[in-house]
PDB file of C-alpha atoms in Angstrom:
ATOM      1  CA  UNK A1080      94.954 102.384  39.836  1.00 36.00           C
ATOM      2  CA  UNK A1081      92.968 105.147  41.407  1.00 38.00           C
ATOM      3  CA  UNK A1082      95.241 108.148  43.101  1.00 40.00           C
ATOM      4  CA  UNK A1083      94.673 107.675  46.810  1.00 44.00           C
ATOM      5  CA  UNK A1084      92.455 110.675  48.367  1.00 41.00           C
ATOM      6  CA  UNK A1085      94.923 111.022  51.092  1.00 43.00           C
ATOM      7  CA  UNK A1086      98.737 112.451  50.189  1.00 45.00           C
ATOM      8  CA  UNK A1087     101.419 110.158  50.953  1.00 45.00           C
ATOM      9  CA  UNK A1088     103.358 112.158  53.301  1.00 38.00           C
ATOM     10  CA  UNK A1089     100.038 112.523  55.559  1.00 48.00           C
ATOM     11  CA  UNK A1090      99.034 108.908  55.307  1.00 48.00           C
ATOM     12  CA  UNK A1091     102.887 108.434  57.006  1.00 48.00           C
ATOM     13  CA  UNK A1092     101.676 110.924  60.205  1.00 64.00           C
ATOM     14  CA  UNK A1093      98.506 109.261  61.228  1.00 75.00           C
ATOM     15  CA  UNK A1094      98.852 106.336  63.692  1.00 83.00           C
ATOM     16  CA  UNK A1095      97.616 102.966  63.267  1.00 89.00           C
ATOM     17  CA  UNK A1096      93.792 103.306  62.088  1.00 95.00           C
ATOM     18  CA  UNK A1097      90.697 100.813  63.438  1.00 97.00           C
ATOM     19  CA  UNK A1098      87.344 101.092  61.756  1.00 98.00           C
ATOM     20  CA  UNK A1099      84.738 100.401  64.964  1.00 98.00           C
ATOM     21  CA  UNK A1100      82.291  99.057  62.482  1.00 95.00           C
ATOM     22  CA  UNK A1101      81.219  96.016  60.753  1.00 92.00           C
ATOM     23  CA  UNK A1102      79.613  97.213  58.249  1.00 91.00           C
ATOM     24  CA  UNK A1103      80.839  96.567  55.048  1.00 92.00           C
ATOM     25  CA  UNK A1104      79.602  99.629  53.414  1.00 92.00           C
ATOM     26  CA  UNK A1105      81.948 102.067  55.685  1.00 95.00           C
ATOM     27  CA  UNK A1106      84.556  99.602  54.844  1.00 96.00           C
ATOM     28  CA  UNK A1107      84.597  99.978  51.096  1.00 94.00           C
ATOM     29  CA  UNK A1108      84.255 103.728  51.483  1.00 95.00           C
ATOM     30  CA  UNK A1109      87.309 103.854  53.720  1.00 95.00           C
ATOM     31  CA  UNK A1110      89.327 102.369  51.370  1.00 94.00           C
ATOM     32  CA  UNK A1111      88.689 104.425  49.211  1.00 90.00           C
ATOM     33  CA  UNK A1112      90.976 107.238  51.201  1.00 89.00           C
ATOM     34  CA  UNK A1113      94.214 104.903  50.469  1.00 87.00           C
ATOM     35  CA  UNK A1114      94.943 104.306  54.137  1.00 83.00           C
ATOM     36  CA  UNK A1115      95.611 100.876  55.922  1.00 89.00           C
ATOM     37  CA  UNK A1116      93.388 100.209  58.268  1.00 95.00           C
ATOM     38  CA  UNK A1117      92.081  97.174  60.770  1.00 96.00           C
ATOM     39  CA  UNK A1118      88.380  96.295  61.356  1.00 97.00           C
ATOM     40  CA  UNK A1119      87.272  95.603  64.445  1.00 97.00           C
ATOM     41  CA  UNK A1120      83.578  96.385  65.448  1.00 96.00           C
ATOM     42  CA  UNK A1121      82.794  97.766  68.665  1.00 96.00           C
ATOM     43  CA  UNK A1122      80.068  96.289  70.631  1.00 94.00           C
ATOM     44  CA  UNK A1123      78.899  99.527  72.256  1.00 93.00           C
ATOM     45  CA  UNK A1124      74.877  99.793  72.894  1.00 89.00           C
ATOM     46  CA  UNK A1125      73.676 102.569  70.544  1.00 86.00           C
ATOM     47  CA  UNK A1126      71.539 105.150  72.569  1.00 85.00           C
ATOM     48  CA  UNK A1127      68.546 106.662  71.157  1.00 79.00           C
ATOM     49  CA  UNK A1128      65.967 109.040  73.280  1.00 78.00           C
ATOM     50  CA  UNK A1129      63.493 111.210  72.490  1.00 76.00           C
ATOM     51  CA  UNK A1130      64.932 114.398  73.843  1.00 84.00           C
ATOM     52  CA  UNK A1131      68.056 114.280  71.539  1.00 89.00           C
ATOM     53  CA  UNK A1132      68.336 115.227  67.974  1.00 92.00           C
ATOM     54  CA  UNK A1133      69.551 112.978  65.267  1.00 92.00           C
ATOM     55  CA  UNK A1134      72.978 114.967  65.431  1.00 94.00           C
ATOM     56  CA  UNK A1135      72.966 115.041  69.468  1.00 95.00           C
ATOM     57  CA  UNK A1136      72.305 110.891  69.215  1.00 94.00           C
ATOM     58  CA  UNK A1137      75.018 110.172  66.262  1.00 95.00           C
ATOM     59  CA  UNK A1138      77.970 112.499  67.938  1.00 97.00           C
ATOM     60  CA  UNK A1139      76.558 110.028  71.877  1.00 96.00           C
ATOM     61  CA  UNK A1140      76.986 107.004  69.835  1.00 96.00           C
ATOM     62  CA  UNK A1141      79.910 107.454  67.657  1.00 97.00           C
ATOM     63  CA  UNK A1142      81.942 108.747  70.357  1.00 97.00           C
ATOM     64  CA  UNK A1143      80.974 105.240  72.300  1.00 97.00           C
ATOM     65  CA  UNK A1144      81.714 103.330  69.777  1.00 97.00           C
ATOM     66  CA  UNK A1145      85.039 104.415  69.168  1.00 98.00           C
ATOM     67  CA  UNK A1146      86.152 104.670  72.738  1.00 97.00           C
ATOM     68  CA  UNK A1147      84.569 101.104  73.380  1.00 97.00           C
ATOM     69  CA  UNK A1148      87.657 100.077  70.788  1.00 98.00           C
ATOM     70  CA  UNK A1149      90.129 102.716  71.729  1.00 97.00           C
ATOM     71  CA  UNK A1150      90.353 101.341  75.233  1.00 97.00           C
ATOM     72  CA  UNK A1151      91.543  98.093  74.025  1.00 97.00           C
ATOM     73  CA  UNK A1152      93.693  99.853  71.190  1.00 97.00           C
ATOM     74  CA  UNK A1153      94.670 103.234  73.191  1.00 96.00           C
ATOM     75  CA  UNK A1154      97.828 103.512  70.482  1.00 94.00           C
ATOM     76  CA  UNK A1155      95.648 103.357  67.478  1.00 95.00           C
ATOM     77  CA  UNK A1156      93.253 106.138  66.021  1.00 96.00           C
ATOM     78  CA  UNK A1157      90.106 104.343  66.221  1.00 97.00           C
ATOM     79  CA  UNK A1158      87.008 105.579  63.862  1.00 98.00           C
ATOM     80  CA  UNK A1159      83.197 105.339  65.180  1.00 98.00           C
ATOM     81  CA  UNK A1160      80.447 106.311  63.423  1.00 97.00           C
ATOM     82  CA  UNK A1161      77.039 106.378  63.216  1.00 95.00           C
ATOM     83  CA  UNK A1162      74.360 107.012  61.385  1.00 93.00           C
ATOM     84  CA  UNK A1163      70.358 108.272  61.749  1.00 92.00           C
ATOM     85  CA  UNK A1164      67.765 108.993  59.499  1.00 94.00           C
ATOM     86  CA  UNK A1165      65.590 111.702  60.835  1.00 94.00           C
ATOM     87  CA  UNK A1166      62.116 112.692  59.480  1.00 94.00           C
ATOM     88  CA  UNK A1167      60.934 116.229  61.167  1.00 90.00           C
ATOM     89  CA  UNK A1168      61.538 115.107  64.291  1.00 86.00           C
ATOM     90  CA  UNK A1169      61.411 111.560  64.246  1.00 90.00           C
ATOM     91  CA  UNK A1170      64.667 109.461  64.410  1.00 91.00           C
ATOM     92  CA  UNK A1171      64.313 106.562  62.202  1.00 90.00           C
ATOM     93  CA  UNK A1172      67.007 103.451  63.023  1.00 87.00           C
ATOM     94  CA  UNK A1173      67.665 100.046  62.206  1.00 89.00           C
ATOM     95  CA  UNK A1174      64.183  98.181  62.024  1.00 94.00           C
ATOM     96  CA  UNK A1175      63.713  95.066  63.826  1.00 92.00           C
ATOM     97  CA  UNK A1176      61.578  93.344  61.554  1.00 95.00           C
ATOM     98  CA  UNK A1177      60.735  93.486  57.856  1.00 95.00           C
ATOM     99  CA  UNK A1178      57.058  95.304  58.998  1.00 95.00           C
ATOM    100  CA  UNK A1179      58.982  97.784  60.613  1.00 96.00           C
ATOM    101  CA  UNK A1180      61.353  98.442  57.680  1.00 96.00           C
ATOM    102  CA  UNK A1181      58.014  98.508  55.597  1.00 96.00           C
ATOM    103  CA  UNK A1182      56.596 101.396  58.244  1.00 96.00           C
ATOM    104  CA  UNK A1183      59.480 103.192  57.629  1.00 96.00           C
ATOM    105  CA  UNK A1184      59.302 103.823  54.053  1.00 96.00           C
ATOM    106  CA  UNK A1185      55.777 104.368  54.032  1.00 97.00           C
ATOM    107  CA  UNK A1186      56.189 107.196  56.270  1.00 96.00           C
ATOM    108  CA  UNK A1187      59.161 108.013  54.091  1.00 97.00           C
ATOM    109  CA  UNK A1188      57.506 107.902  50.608  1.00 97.00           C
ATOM    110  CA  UNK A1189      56.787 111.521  48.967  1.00 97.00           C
ATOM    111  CA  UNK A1190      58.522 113.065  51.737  1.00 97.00           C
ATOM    112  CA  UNK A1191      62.411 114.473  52.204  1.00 97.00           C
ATOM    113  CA  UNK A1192      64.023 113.963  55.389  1.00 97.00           C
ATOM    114  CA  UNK A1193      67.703 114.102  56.355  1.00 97.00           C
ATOM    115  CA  UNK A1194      70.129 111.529  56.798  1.00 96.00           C
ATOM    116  CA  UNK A1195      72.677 112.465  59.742  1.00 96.00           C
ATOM    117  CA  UNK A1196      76.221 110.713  59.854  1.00 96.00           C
ATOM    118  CA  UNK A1197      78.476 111.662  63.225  1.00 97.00           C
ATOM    119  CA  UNK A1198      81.563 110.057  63.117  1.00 98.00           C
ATOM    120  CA  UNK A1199      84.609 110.346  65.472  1.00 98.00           C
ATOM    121  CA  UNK A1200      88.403 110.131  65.386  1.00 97.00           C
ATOM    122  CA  UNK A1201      89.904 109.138  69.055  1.00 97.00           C
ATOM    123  CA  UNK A1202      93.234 108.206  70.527  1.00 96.00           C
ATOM    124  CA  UNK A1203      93.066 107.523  73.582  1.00 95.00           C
ATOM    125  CA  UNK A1204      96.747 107.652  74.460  1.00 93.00           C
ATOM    126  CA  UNK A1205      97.100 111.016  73.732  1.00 92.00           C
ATOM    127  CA  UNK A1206      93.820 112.326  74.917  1.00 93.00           C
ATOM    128  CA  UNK A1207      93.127 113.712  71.248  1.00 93.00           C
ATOM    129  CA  UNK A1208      89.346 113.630  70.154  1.00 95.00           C
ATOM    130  CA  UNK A1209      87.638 114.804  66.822  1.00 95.00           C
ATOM    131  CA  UNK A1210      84.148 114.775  66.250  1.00 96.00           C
ATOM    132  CA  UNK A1211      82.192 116.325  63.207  1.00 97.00           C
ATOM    133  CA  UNK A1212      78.673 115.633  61.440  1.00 97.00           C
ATOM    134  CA  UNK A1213      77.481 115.810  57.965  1.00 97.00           C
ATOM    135  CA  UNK A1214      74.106 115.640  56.687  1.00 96.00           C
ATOM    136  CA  UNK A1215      72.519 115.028  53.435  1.00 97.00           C
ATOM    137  CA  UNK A1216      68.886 115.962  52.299  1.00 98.00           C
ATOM    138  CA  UNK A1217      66.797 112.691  50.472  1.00 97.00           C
ATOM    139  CA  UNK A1218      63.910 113.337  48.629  1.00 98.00           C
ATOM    140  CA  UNK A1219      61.765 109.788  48.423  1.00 97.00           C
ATOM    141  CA  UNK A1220      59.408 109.290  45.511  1.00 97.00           C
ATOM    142  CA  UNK A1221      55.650 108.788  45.579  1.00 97.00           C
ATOM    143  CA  UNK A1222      55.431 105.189  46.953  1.00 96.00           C
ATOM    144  CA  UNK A1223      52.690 102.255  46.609  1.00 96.00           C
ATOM    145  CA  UNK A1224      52.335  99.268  48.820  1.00 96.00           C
ATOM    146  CA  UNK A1225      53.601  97.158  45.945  1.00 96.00           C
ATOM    147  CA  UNK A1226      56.755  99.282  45.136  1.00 96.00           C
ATOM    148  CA  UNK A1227      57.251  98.841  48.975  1.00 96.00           C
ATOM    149  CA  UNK A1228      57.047  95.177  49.325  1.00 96.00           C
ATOM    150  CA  UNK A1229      59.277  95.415  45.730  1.00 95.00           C
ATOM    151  CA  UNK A1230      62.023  96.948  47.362  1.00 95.00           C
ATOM    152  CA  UNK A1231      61.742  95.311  50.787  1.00 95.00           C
ATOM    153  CA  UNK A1232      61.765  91.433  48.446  1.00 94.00           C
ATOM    154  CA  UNK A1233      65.051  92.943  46.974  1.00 94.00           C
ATOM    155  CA  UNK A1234      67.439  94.528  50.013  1.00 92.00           C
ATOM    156  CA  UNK A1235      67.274  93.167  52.896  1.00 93.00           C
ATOM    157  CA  UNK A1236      66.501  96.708  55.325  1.00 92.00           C
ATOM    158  CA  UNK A1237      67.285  95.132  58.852  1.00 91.00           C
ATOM    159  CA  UNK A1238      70.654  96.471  58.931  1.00 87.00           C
ATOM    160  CA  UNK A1239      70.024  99.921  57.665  1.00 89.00           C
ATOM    161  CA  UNK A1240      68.926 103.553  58.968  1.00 89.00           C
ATOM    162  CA  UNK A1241      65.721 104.534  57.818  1.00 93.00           C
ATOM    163  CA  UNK A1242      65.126 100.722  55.919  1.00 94.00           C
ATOM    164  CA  UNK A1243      66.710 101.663  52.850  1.00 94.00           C
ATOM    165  CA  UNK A1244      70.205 101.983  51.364  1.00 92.00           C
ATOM    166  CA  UNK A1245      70.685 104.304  48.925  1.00 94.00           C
ATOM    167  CA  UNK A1246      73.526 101.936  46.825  1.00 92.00           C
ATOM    168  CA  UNK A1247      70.984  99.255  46.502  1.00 91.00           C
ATOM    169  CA  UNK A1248      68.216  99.684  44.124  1.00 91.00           C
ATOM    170  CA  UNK A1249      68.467 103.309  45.876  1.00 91.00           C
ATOM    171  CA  UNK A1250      66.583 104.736  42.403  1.00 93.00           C
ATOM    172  CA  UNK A1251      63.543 102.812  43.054  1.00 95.00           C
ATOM    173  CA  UNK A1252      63.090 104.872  46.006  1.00 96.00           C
ATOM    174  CA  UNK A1253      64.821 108.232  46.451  1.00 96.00           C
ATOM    175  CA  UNK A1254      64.121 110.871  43.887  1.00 96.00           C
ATOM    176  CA  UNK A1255      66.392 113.326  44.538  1.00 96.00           C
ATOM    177  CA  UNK A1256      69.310 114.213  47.023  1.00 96.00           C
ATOM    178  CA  UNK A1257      71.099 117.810  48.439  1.00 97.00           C
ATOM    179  CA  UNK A1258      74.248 116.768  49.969  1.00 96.00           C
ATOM    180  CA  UNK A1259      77.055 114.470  50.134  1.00 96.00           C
ATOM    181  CA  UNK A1260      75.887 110.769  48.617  1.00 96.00           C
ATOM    182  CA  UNK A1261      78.768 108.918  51.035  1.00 96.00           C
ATOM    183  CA  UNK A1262      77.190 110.481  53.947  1.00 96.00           C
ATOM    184  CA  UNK A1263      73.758 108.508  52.866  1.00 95.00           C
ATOM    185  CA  UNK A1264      75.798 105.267  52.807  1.00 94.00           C
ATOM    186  CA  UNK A1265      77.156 105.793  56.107  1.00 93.00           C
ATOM    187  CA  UNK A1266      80.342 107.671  56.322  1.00 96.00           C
ATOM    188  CA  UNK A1267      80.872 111.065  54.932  1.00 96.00           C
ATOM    189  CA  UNK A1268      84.014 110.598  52.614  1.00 96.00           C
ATOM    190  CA  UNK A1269      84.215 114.231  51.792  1.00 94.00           C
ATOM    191  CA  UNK A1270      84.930 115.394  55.269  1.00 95.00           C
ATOM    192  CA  UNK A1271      86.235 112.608  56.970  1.00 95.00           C
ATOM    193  CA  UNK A1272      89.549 113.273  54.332  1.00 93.00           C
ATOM    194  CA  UNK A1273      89.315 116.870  55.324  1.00 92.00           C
ATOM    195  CA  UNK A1274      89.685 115.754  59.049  1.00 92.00           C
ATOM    196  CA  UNK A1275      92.109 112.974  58.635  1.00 91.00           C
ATOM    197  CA  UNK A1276      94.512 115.468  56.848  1.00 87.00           C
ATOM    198  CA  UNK A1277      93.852 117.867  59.519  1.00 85.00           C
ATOM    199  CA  UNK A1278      94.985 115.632  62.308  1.00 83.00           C
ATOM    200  CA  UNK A1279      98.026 114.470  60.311  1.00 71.00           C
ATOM    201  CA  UNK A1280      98.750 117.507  60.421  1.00 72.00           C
ATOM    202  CA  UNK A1281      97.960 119.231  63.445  1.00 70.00           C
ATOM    203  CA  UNK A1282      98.685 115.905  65.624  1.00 63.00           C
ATOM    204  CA  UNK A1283     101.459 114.324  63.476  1.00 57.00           C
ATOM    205  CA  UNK A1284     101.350 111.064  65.458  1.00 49.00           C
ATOM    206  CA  UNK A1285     103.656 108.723  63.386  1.00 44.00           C
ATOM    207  CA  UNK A1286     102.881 105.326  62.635  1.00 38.00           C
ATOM    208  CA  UNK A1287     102.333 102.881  65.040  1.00 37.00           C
ATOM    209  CA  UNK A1288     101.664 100.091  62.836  1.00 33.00           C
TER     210      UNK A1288
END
């Protein structure tokens, strides 16, 4: 069995933890830290404008989607996140339609652009808030209409950032990547230990649950 990423005696200090997310993919890679934890995904709008930048956006909408769950959990230490892909300027989301996942990666093709993760720790009952962002650097390959539609027949896009998701069939798109590869699939592992050992420490809670 693989040696949980998060010590014992600092797993004991955190409070009950709530993943505001349904995707499966920050799921599995919260596991991964060894803690217990309850799913339940918040239903908060996600807010994107033209005047903010990817990290502005992701740190607005993490921050509702936690507090969306925290107000119904205000014991628990409830975990938003979001994530944006952002080309230049351009902040690339879900796509609503197959066509628009296919836009996506055609502007995407050849190019790198960054993938921006916010993600924020909140309990409400004690006022205590922790928000951080990562960011990782993807480098697409050169990219024909029929590698497109290839990729777009195999993964289905509509629930993913940018069209794509790096863990499936990932190499038949991105060529190269500078920075964390959990922060790509949607919740950077890396830091969020950092910060969950941080606030076990600084906070020492105790368990709720």
């Amino acid at each position: 069995m693989a040696k949980s990423l998060l010590s014992d005696s600092k797993r004991m200090n955190l409070p009950m933890l709530i993943l505001a997310s349904a995707s499966p993919r920050r799921t599995e890679l919260l596991r991964q830290l060894g803690h217990n934890f309850k799913v339940i995904p918040s239903d908060a709008t996600e807010i994107h404008h033209d005047q903010l930048t990817a990290r502005e956006a992701c740190q607005i909408n993490a921050y509702r989607k936690a507090r969306t769950v925290a107000k119904k959990y205000p014991d628990a230490l409830v975990l938003g996140a979001d994530t944006l892909v952002c080309l230049e300027t351009e902040l690339l989301g879900k796509p609503s339609s197959l066509e628009a996942a296919y836009e996506m990666l055609e502007q995407l093709q050849g190019r790198t652009h960054q993938v921006v993760t916010a993600v924020c720790l909140l309990h409400l009952r004690e006022h205590r808030q922790r928000t951080f962002v990562d960011h990782t650097d993807v480098t697409f390959r050169p990219l024909d209409a029929v590698k497109i539609r290839r990729y777009l027949t195999a993964v289905n896009p509509l629930d993913k950032a940018g069209g794509y998701a790096i863990q499936e069939k990932g190499d038949q798109l991105v060529e190269n990547i500078n920075g964390s590869y959990t922060n790509v699939v949607g919740l950077p592992v890396e830091k969020l230990r950092t910060e969950l050992d941080g606030w076990a420490s600084r906070y020492g809670l105790g368990m709720v649950a």
